[in-house]
Structures are given as C-alpha cells and as structure tokens.
DNA sequence: TGGCAAAGTTCCCTGTGGGGTACTGTGTTT
DNA sequence: AAACACAGTACCCCACAGGGAACTTTGCCA
C-alpha cells in the first residue's frame, strides 16, 4: 500500500474519502458505462447522437447522466453549438486522455482473462 | 472499440454479457473492496485476520464475500490449514498477479488526478 | 398546423451491492 | 464451566446506481 508518508493523510474527492488512488480511479471510471464512453471518445470526438448509436442498449438519460459526471470530473469536454436542432460534441480533455493506457490494459486483460476462462 | 472480428461475438462470464474486455475487468475488480484486496495480497500472502486488520472499516462478512468471489474468479487462492483455531491463508494466483500492473497504474493515476484537482 | 429533429429533463420505480447483528464450531487456556 | 480464538454462515435491511417512459424546447419543412 503506497501510503502517502507518515501522516496517513486521507484523500478526498467530492466529500468522499479514499485511502488509495485505486479507489479514486474506480470512483471516476468504475460505473457501468463511463469506461466504455471514455474508450470510445478516445478514438474520436463524437456527437451525442453518435454515442447513442454506439450505446444502443442504454437510454438517453443514462448517457447524459454519465457524460455530465465525466464532464464534472474534468475527463471529457462538452461543446454546445448554439443552433437548432442542437448539436453537442463530446471529446476527451487532457486528463481524460491520460487514462487511456489504463483502459487499454483493462481491455486486453479482460479479453485474455475470458480467453483463458473459456479454454480450460 | 476492439470488436472481435466480423462476428461481433459476445463475451460471456457467469451468464452476463460483455461487449469489451474493459467491462469484464471491471466486473472482476470493480467492487468496493476487490481491487484493494488484490493490491494488498500482491505484497504478501495474508491470513484472514491480517486482512481484517488492513480493512478495519469493513466487516468479516464483506471480506469473506469478496474473497470468495475473487476465489471463484480464479484470482486468489485460498489455503485452509486443518487446525484449531482455524487458519486460512490467501494469496494471488498467477491470474491474480497478472492484473497487478493495472492496479499500479490505477493507483498512480488516481493519485495524480487528485493532486491536479487539489492544486488549481 | 402539425410533425419531426437533437439533446435533453422530470418523475417514478427496481435490483442489488453493500452492510449490521447475531449465531456457529471446536479445541485451548484460566 | 466459562471465556476466547479464528473464520466463518444466516438473516434481514437500506441506499442508491441504474433504468423506463413521458414531457420539453426551438426552429424547419411539408
């Protein structure tokens, strides 16, 4: 446990306490959709409707909600074009991009885990 | 999205479907304690009571439950010594060890995320 | 005049991840 | 005989993440 020096200081984020960076990371991308959303945005800036197409099995509400949280956490950037019908583009911030290597590893690890599990 | 070839085949694990390895990884270590447990076990084989000491803010029940799931998923190994009082040691399997680099990155990333967030 | 488009918001509901508390079994020490 | 040690299980509970369905806003097009 990489306890931060003698003081055992507590990390806080939005009023919640975390003992380790792992928990922080999981709090930020550990939801049901967030990691996948980041993964998709890493390839490309996307409009809301693009994301809807990618995540056909969720609702507009869920997508909106997850995206807003990611925005609040500084991981994605939301650009609204003031036109009708509305156009909103989502892209990764620098911080959002910085997590990509982790997502990549998670993707690979998960795949090979399954491969190992299915070939006993 | 690293869609696995033309067939868009669905990955399954314990009757649940996953579109991407990321979701599999999160399903395995995405709970409230699992990642931390793996992290601790990576340092050392530990007895149940050792883990209880490390995770003083959870209950025996929770620990047991998480450990059993990790065991069922093949990430930790559970060794029971047939003696009284009981002695049970937990350690990582090879598969468990293989996820360590990801945990390390998550730990680092989470820490620097917080650092950035707290120094605006 | 009314239907549609994009990107939401509001209200309400449900499943389940996480948790509290108490009970269990069995040898050993006092 | 009673308390303790360890590693559990059994039962019950709740908050909240996730989700369904309907309503909204503003302009354009037929």
mmCIF file of C-alpha atoms (C1' of nucleotides) in Angstrom:
data_model
loop_
_atom_site.group_PDB
_atom_site.id
_atom_site.type_symbol
_atom_site.label_atom_id
_atom_site.label_comp_id
_atom_site.label_asym_id
_atom_site.label_seq_id
_atom_site.Cartn_x
_atom_site.Cartn_y
_atom_site.Cartn_z
ATOM 1 C CA UNK A 1 0.000 0.000 0.000
ATOM 2 C CA UNK A 2 1.618 3.174 -1.111
ATOM 3 C CA UNK A 3 0.564 5.070 1.967
ATOM 4 C CA UNK A 4 1.474 8.676 1.424
ATOM 5 C CA UNK A 5 4.170 9.297 4.016
ATOM 6 C CA UNK A 6 3.968 9.207 7.744
ATOM 7 C CA UNK A 7 0.770 11.175 8.124
ATOM 8 C CA UNK A 8 -1.552 8.595 6.566
ATOM 9 C CA UNK A 9 -3.396 11.566 5.118
ATOM 10 C CA UNK A 10 -6.777 10.910 3.616
ATOM 11 C CA UNK A 11 -7.510 11.715 0.024
ATOM 12 C CA UNK A 12 -10.819 13.366 -0.611
ATOM 13 C CA UNK A 13 -12.827 13.905 -3.746
ATOM 14 C CA UNK A 14 -16.316 15.335 -3.671
ATOM 15 C CA UNK A 15 -16.698 14.773 0.068
ATOM 16 C CA UNK A 16 -15.783 11.139 -0.152
ATOM 17 C CA UNK A 17 -12.640 9.712 1.313
ATOM 18 C CA UNK A 18 -10.221 7.397 -0.376
ATOM 19 C CA UNK A 19 -7.311 5.553 1.069
ATOM 20 C CA UNK A 20 -5.644 4.815 -2.208
ATOM 21 C CA UNK A 21 -5.514 6.101 -5.743
ATOM 22 C CA UNK A 22 -7.133 2.904 -6.933
ATOM 23 C CA UNK A 23 -10.371 3.824 -5.257
ATOM 24 C CA UNK A 24 -10.258 7.272 -6.795
ATOM 25 C CA UNK A 25 -9.796 5.816 -10.242
ATOM 26 C CA UNK A 26 -12.634 3.399 -9.718
ATOM 27 C CA UNK A 27 -14.858 6.179 -8.461
ATOM 28 C CA UNK A 28 -14.223 8.091 -11.674
ATOM 29 C CA UNK A 29 -14.483 5.336 -14.265
ATOM 30 C CA UNK A 30 -15.959 2.456 -12.338
ATOM 31 C CA UNK A 31 -19.568 2.932 -13.338
ATOM 32 C CA UNK A 32 -21.361 0.781 -15.825
ATOM 33 C CA UNK A 33 -20.701 2.993 -18.843
ATOM 34 C CA UNK A 34 -18.008 5.526 -18.079
ATOM 35 C CA UNK A 35 -15.002 3.479 -19.034
ATOM 36 C CA UNK A 36 -16.569 2.485 -22.327
ATOM 37 C CA UNK A 37 -17.560 6.043 -23.038
ATOM 38 C CA UNK A 38 -14.025 7.240 -22.475
ATOM 39 C CA UNK A 39 -12.770 4.424 -24.634
ATOM 40 C CA UNK A 40 -14.998 5.481 -27.498
ATOM 41 C CA UNK A 41 -14.207 9.144 -27.144
ATOM 42 C CA UNK A 42 -10.532 8.338 -27.247
ATOM 43 C CA UNK A 43 -10.961 7.351 -30.860
ATOM 44 C CA UNK A 44 -12.875 10.402 -31.871
ATOM 45 C CA UNK A 45 -14.799 13.423 -30.851
ATOM 46 C CA UNK A 46 -18.410 12.357 -31.021
ATOM 47 C CA UNK A 47 -21.816 13.935 -31.085
ATOM 48 C CA UNK A 48 -24.392 12.869 -28.573
ATOM 49 C CA UNK A 49 -26.297 11.019 -31.254
ATOM 50 C CA UNK A 50 -23.142 9.155 -32.274
ATOM 51 C CA UNK A 51 -22.757 7.940 -28.738
ATOM 52 C CA UNK A 52 -26.396 6.945 -28.672
ATOM 53 C CA UNK A 53 -25.782 4.793 -31.689
ATOM 54 C CA UNK A 54 -22.749 3.165 -30.086
ATOM 55 C CA UNK A 55 -24.587 2.547 -26.853
ATOM 56 C CA UNK A 56 -27.860 1.464 -28.332
ATOM 57 C CA UNK A 57 -28.672 -0.570 -25.237
ATOM 58 C CA UNK A 58 -28.852 2.336 -22.875
ATOM 59 C CA UNK A 59 -31.129 5.334 -22.694
ATOM 60 C CA UNK A 60 -30.542 8.978 -23.488
ATOM 61 C CA UNK A 61 -30.946 9.660 -19.821
ATOM 62 C CA UNK A 62 -28.169 7.332 -18.772
ATOM 63 C CA UNK A 63 -25.790 8.642 -21.393
ATOM 64 C CA UNK A 64 -26.483 12.231 -20.447
ATOM 65 C CA UNK A 65 -26.009 11.491 -16.813
ATOM 66 C CA UNK A 66 -22.726 9.660 -17.258
ATOM 67 C CA UNK A 67 -21.388 12.283 -19.618
ATOM 68 C CA UNK A 68 -22.252 15.077 -17.234
ATOM 69 C CA UNK A 69 -20.446 13.343 -14.417
ATOM 70 C CA UNK A 70 -17.417 12.784 -16.596
ATOM 71 C CA UNK A 71 -17.538 16.447 -17.508
ATOM 72 C CA UNK A 72 -17.796 17.496 -13.877
ATOM 73 C CA UNK A 73 -14.771 15.336 -13.158
ATOM 74 C CA UNK A 74 -12.814 17.078 -15.898
ATOM 75 C CA UNK A 75 -12.393 13.994 -18.044
ATOM 76 C CA UNK A 76 -14.500 14.998 -21.016
ATOM 77 C CA UNK A 77 -15.186 18.302 -22.670
ATOM 78 C CA UNK A 78 -18.656 19.254 -23.782
ATOM 79 C CA UNK A 79 -19.070 21.685 -26.618
ATOM 80 C CA UNK A 80 -22.510 23.024 -27.388
ATOM 81 C CA UNK A 81 -23.201 24.589 -30.759
ATOM 82 C CA UNK A 82 -25.954 27.166 -30.354
ATOM 83 C CA UNK A 83 -28.110 26.042 -33.221
ATOM 84 C CA UNK A 84 -31.378 24.260 -33.829
ATOM 85 C CA UNK A 85 -31.664 21.375 -33.700
ATOM 86 C CA UNK A 86 -28.989 21.312 -31.003
ATOM 87 C CA UNK A 87 -25.565 19.911 -31.630
ATOM 88 C CA UNK A 88 -23.326 18.816 -28.796
ATOM 89 C CA UNK A 89 -19.898 17.353 -29.213
ATOM 90 C CA UNK A 90 -18.006 15.388 -26.631
ATOM 91 C CA UNK A 91 -14.275 14.922 -26.541
ATOM 92 C CA UNK A 92 -11.614 13.942 -24.041
ATOM 93 C CA UNK A 93 -9.739 16.520 -22.039
ATOM 94 C CA UNK A 94 -6.019 16.039 -21.471
ATOM 95 C CA UNK A 95 -6.858 14.364 -18.200
ATOM 96 C CA UNK A 96 -9.311 12.160 -19.976
ATOM 97 C CA UNK A 97 -6.690 11.162 -22.493
ATOM 98 C CA UNK A 98 -4.222 10.381 -19.769
ATOM 99 C CA UNK A 99 -6.288 7.482 -18.549
ATOM 100 C CA UNK A 100 -6.337 5.778 -21.907
ATOM 101 C CA UNK A 101 -3.361 3.468 -21.270
ATOM 102 C CA UNK A 102 -5.194 2.043 -18.295
ATOM 103 C CA UNK A 103 -8.317 1.413 -20.328
ATOM 104 C CA UNK A 104 -6.231 -0.264 -22.971
ATOM 105 C CA UNK A 105 -4.688 -2.593 -20.423
ATOM 106 C CA UNK A 106 -8.056 -3.332 -18.895
ATOM 107 C CA UNK A 107 -9.410 -4.182 -22.309
ATOM 108 C CA UNK A 108 -6.543 -6.530 -23.089
ATOM 109 C CA UNK A 109 -6.501 -8.116 -19.674
ATOM 110 C CA UNK A 110 -10.243 -8.702 -19.687
ATOM 111 C CA UNK A 111 -10.106 -10.295 -23.101
ATOM 112 C CA UNK A 112 -7.330 -12.667 -22.253
ATOM 113 C CA UNK A 113 -8.946 -13.486 -18.947
ATOM 114 C CA UNK A 114 -12.019 -14.616 -20.825
ATOM 115 C CA UNK A 115 -9.956 -16.486 -23.336
ATOM 116 C CA UNK A 116 -8.250 -18.363 -20.520
ATOM 117 C CA UNK A 117 -11.547 -18.969 -18.761
ATOM 118 C CA UNK A 118 -13.194 -20.395 -21.864
ATOM 119 C CA UNK A 119 -10.400 -22.785 -22.784
ATOM 120 C CA UNK A 120 -9.927 -24.976 -19.731
ATOM 121 C CA UNK B 1 -13.513 -0.490 -29.912
ATOM 122 C CA UNK B 2 -11.602 -3.644 -30.455
ATOM 123 C CA UNK B 3 -14.594 -5.511 -31.792
ATOM 124 C CA UNK B 4 -13.553 -9.077 -32.204
ATOM 125 C CA UNK B 5 -13.741 -9.624 -35.923
ATOM 126 C CA UNK B 6 -16.698 -9.739 -38.209
ATOM 127 C CA UNK B 7 -18.987 -11.778 -35.989
ATOM 128 C CA UNK B 8 -19.385 -9.195 -33.222
ATOM 129 C CA UNK B 9 -19.403 -12.159 -30.894
ATOM 130 C CA UNK B 10 -20.497 -11.542 -27.350
ATOM 131 C CA UNK B 11 -18.244 -12.311 -24.438
ATOM 132 C CA UNK B 12 -19.906 -14.041 -21.548
ATOM 133 C CA UNK B 13 -18.863 -14.571 -17.963
ATOM 134 C CA UNK B 14 -21.184 -16.092 -15.411
ATOM 135 C CA UNK B 15 -24.248 -15.577 -17.594
ATOM 136 C CA UNK B 16 -23.571 -11.916 -18.104
ATOM 137 C CA UNK B 17 -22.632 -10.440 -21.428
ATOM 138 C CA UNK B 18 -19.827 -8.068 -22.085
ATOM 139 C CA UNK B 19 -19.025 -6.169 -25.213
ATOM 140 C CA UNK B 20 -15.484 -5.318 -24.304
ATOM 141 C CA UNK B 21 -12.704 -6.561 -22.084
ATOM 142 C CA UNK B 22 -12.961 -3.388 -20.049
ATOM 143 C CA UNK B 23 -16.336 -4.424 -18.722
ATOM 144 C CA UNK B 24 -15.021 -7.844 -17.846
ATOM 145 C CA UNK B 25 -12.148 -6.344 -15.900
ATOM 146 C CA UNK B 26 -14.485 -4.010 -14.071
ATOM 147 C CA UNK B 27 -16.822 -6.862 -13.271
ATOM 148 C CA UNK B 28 -13.938 -8.719 -11.673
ATOM 149 C CA UNK B 29 -12.225 -5.966 -9.716
ATOM 150 C CA UNK B 30 -14.697 -3.104 -9.844
ATOM 151 C CA UNK B 31 -16.361 -3.620 -6.495
ATOM 152 C CA UNK B 32 -15.715 -1.552 -3.430
ATOM 153 C CA UNK B 33 -13.020 -3.762 -1.990
ATOM 154 C CA UNK B 34 -11.719 -6.207 -4.552
ATOM 155 C CA UNK B 35 -9.075 -4.052 -6.135
ATOM 156 C CA UNK B 36 -7.675 -3.087 -2.756
ATOM 157 C CA UNK B 37 -7.699 -6.679 -1.614
ATOM 158 C CA UNK B 38 -5.746 -7.759 -4.662
ATOM 159 C CA UNK B 39 -3.367 -4.884 -4.116
ATOM 160 C CA UNK B 40 -2.667 -5.984 -0.568
ATOM 161 C CA UNK B 41 -2.303 -9.624 -1.473
ATOM 162 C CA UNK B 42 0.179 -8.669 -4.153
ATOM 163 C CA UNK B 43 2.574 -7.658 -1.411
ATOM 164 C CA UNK B 44 2.162 -10.743 0.641
ATOM 165 C CA UNK B 45 0.226 -13.862 1.336
ATOM 166 C CA UNK B 46 -2.080 -12.914 4.174
ATOM 167 C CA UNK B 47 -4.246 -14.613 6.745
ATOM 168 C CA UNK B 48 -7.856 -13.670 7.040
ATOM 169 C CA UNK B 49 -7.153 -11.863 10.280
ATOM 170 C CA UNK B 50 -4.359 -9.878 8.626
ATOM 171 C CA UNK B 51 -6.809 -8.687 6.022
ATOM 172 C CA UNK B 52 -9.297 -7.822 8.712
ATOM 173 C CA UNK B 53 -6.692 -5.617 10.307
ATOM 174 C CA UNK B 54 -5.939 -3.898 6.990
ATOM 175 C CA UNK B 55 -9.597 -3.384 6.242
ATOM 176 C CA UNK B 56 -10.675 -2.377 9.687
ATOM 177 C CA UNK B 57 -13.602 -0.433 8.281
ATOM 178 C CA UNK B 58 -15.377 -3.388 6.805
ATOM 179 C CA UNK B 59 -16.919 -6.459 8.338
ATOM 180 C CA UNK B 60 -15.851 -10.087 8.353
ATOM 181 C CA UNK B 61 -18.852 -10.820 6.225
ATOM 182 C CA UNK B 62 -17.873 -8.409 3.498
ATOM 183 C CA UNK B 63 -14.292 -9.596 3.437
ATOM 184 C CA UNK B 64 -15.348 -13.229 3.257
ATOM 185 C CA UNK B 65 -17.781 -12.489 0.488
ATOM 186 C CA UNK B 66 -15.333 -10.540 -1.634
ATOM 187 C CA UNK B 67 -12.592 -13.092 -1.116
ATOM 188 C CA UNK B 68 -14.875 -15.942 -2.107
ATOM 189 C CA UNK B 69 -15.841 -14.169 -5.292
ATOM 190 C CA UNK B 70 -12.229 -13.475 -6.110
ATOM 191 C CA UNK B 71 -11.513 -17.121 -5.469
ATOM 192 C CA UNK B 72 -14.383 -18.233 -7.693
ATOM 193 C CA UNK B 73 -12.997 -15.976 -10.389
ATOM 194 C CA UNK B 74 -9.603 -17.616 -10.087
ATOM 195 C CA UNK B 75 -7.788 -14.507 -8.935
ATOM 196 C CA UNK B 76 -6.932 -15.552 -5.406
ATOM 197 C CA UNK B 77 -6.026 -18.833 -3.862
ATOM 198 C CA UNK B 78 -7.447 -19.927 -0.534
ATOM 199 C CA UNK B 79 -5.495 -22.327 1.587
ATOM 200 C CA UNK B 80 -7.124 -23.789 4.670
ATOM 201 C CA UNK B 81 -4.992 -25.322 7.390
ATOM 202 C CA UNK B 82 -6.987 -28.022 9.183
ATOM 203 C CA UNK B 83 -6.253 -26.926 12.702
ATOM 204 C CA UNK B 84 -7.919 -25.222 15.607
ATOM 205 C CA UNK B 85 -8.316 -22.357 15.784
ATOM 206 C CA UNK B 86 -8.670 -22.263 12.009
ATOM 207 C CA UNK B 87 -6.047 -20.730 9.802
ATOM 208 C CA UNK B 88 -6.750 -19.599 6.285
ATOM 209 C CA UNK B 89 -4.230 -18.004 4.009
ATOM 210 C CA UNK B 90 -4.995 -16.000 0.931
ATOM 211 C CA UNK B 91 -2.618 -15.391 -1.930
ATOM 212 C CA UNK B 92 -2.770 -14.357 -5.556
ATOM 213 C CA UNK B 93 -2.960 -16.897 -8.321
ATOM 214 C CA UNK B 94 -0.957 -16.307 -11.475
ATOM 215 C CA UNK B 95 -4.014 -14.691 -12.987
ATOM 216 C CA UNK B 96 -4.352 -12.548 -9.936
ATOM 217 C CA UNK B 97 -0.771 -11.448 -10.218
ATOM 218 C CA UNK B 98 -1.194 -10.617 -13.862
ATOM 219 C CA UNK B 99 -3.574 -7.794 -13.070
ATOM 220 C CA UNK B 100 -1.129 -6.064 -10.786
ATOM 221 C CA UNK B 101 0.304 -3.684 -13.394
ATOM 222 C CA UNK B 102 -3.189 -2.338 -13.985
ATOM 223 C CA UNK B 103 -3.734 -1.786 -10.288
ATOM 224 C CA UNK B 104 -0.427 0.003 -10.087
ATOM 225 C CA UNK B 105 -1.366 2.331 -12.906
ATOM 226 C CA UNK B 106 -4.766 2.964 -11.388
ATOM 227 C CA UNK B 107 -3.112 3.826 -8.099
ATOM 228 C CA UNK B 108 -0.700 6.257 -9.704
ATOM 229 C CA UNK B 109 -3.278 7.794 -11.987
ATOM 230 C CA UNK B 110 -5.756 8.285 -9.165
ATOM 231 C CA UNK B 111 -3.141 9.919 -7.003
ATOM 232 C CA UNK B 112 -2.014 12.357 -9.634
ATOM 233 C CA UNK B 113 -5.585 13.085 -10.586
ATOM 234 C CA UNK B 114 -6.224 14.166 -7.031
ATOM 235 C CA UNK B 115 -3.031 16.125 -6.911
ATOM 236 C CA UNK B 116 -4.068 18.013 -10.037
ATOM 237 C CA UNK B 117 -7.583 18.505 -8.708
ATOM 238 C CA UNK B 118 -6.350 19.946 -5.415
ATOM 239 C CA UNK B 119 -3.876 22.415 -6.902
ATOM 240 C CA UNK B 120 -5.945 24.571 -9.244
ATOM 241 C "C1'" DT C 1 -50.939 23.021 -38.349
ATOM 242 C "C1'" DG C 2 -48.666 19.712 -37.202
ATOM 243 C "C1'" DG C 3 -44.857 16.581 -37.306
ATOM 244 C "C1'" DC C 4 -40.028 15.956 -36.732
ATOM 245 C "C1'" DA C 5 -35.213 16.622 -35.202
ATOM 246 C "C1'" DA C 6 -31.492 16.718 -31.288
ATOM 247 C "C1'" DA C 7 -30.463 16.772 -26.764
ATOM 248 C "C1'" DG C 8 -32.057 16.939 -23.066
ATOM 249 C "C1'" DT C 9 -35.148 16.901 -18.127
ATOM 250 C "C1'" DT C 10 -38.629 15.075 -14.706
ATOM 251 C "C1'" DC C 11 -40.789 11.674 -12.191
ATOM 252 C "C1'" DC C 12 -41.038 7.341 -10.604
ATOM 253 C "C1'" DC C 13 -39.591 2.528 -9.942
ATOM 254 C "C1'" DT C 14 -36.495 -1.606 -9.109
ATOM 255 C "C1'" DG C 15 -32.446 -4.711 -8.214
ATOM 256 C "C1'" DT C 16 -28.625 -5.367 -5.840
ATOM 257 C "C1'" DG C 17 -24.199 -4.131 -3.762
ATOM 258 C "C1'" DG C 18 -23.024 -3.289 0.483
ATOM 259 C "C1'" DG C 19 -23.710 -3.620 5.471
ATOM 260 C "C1'" DG C 20 -25.339 -4.824 10.714
ATOM 261 C "C1'" DT C 21 -26.004 -8.164 14.025
ATOM 262 C "C1'" DA C 22 -26.261 -12.454 15.844
ATOM 263 C "C1'" DC C 23 -25.175 -17.332 15.708
ATOM 264 C "C1'" DT C 24 -21.856 -21.421 14.713
ATOM 265 C "C1'" DG C 25 -17.997 -24.980 15.609
ATOM 266 C "C1'" DT C 26 -14.118 -26.592 18.114
ATOM 267 C "C1'" DG C 27 -10.099 -27.031 20.630
ATOM 268 C "C1'" DT C 28 -7.163 -24.438 24.402
ATOM 269 C "C1'" DT C 29 -6.333 -21.791 28.261
ATOM 270 C "C1'" DT C 30 -7.999 -19.867 33.250
ATOM 271 C "C1'" DA D 1 -17.588 -24.249 33.213
ATOM 272 C "C1'" DA D 2 -16.618 -20.404 31.014
ATOM 273 C "C1'" DA D 3 -14.269 -17.372 28.115
ATOM 274 C "C1'" DC D 4 -11.543 -16.959 23.978
ATOM 275 C "C1'" DA D 5 -9.631 -17.582 19.423
ATOM 276 C "C1'" DC D 6 -10.471 -17.699 14.276
ATOM 277 C "C1'" DA D 7 -13.079 -17.926 10.264
ATOM 278 C "C1'" DG D 8 -16.948 -18.326 9.038
ATOM 279 C "C1'" DT D 9 -22.632 -18.506 7.953
ATOM 280 C "C1'" DA D 10 -27.720 -16.906 8.261
ATOM 281 C "C1'" DC D 11 -30.995 -13.489 8.100
ATOM 282 C "C1'" DC D 12 -32.538 -9.085 7.413
ATOM 283 C "C1'" DC D 13 -32.194 -4.225 5.801
ATOM 284 C "C1'" DC D 14 -31.385 0.018 3.099
ATOM 285 C "C1'" DA D 15 -29.411 3.403 -0.143
ATOM 286 C "C1'" DC D 16 -28.531 4.266 -4.428
ATOM 287 C "C1'" DA D 17 -26.919 3.151 -9.205
ATOM 288 C "C1'" DG D 18 -29.280 2.166 -12.984
ATOM 289 C "C1'" DG D 19 -33.383 2.353 -15.872
ATOM 290 C "C1'" DG D 20 -38.400 3.253 -18.300
ATOM 291 C "C1'" DA D 21 -41.486 6.421 -20.151
ATOM 292 C "C1'" DA D 22 -43.272 10.678 -20.977
ATOM 293 C "C1'" DC D 23 -42.599 15.660 -21.452
ATOM 294 C "C1'" DT D 24 -39.667 19.880 -23.187
ATOM 295 C "C1'" DT D 25 -37.592 23.419 -26.338
ATOM 296 C "C1'" DT D 26 -36.854 25.687 -30.758
ATOM 297 C "C1'" DG D 27 -36.789 26.044 -35.453
ATOM 298 C "C1'" DC D 28 -37.615 23.951 -40.088
ATOM 299 C "C1'" DC D 29 -40.233 21.598 -43.654
ATOM 300 C "C1'" DA D 30 -44.331 19.570 -45.939
#
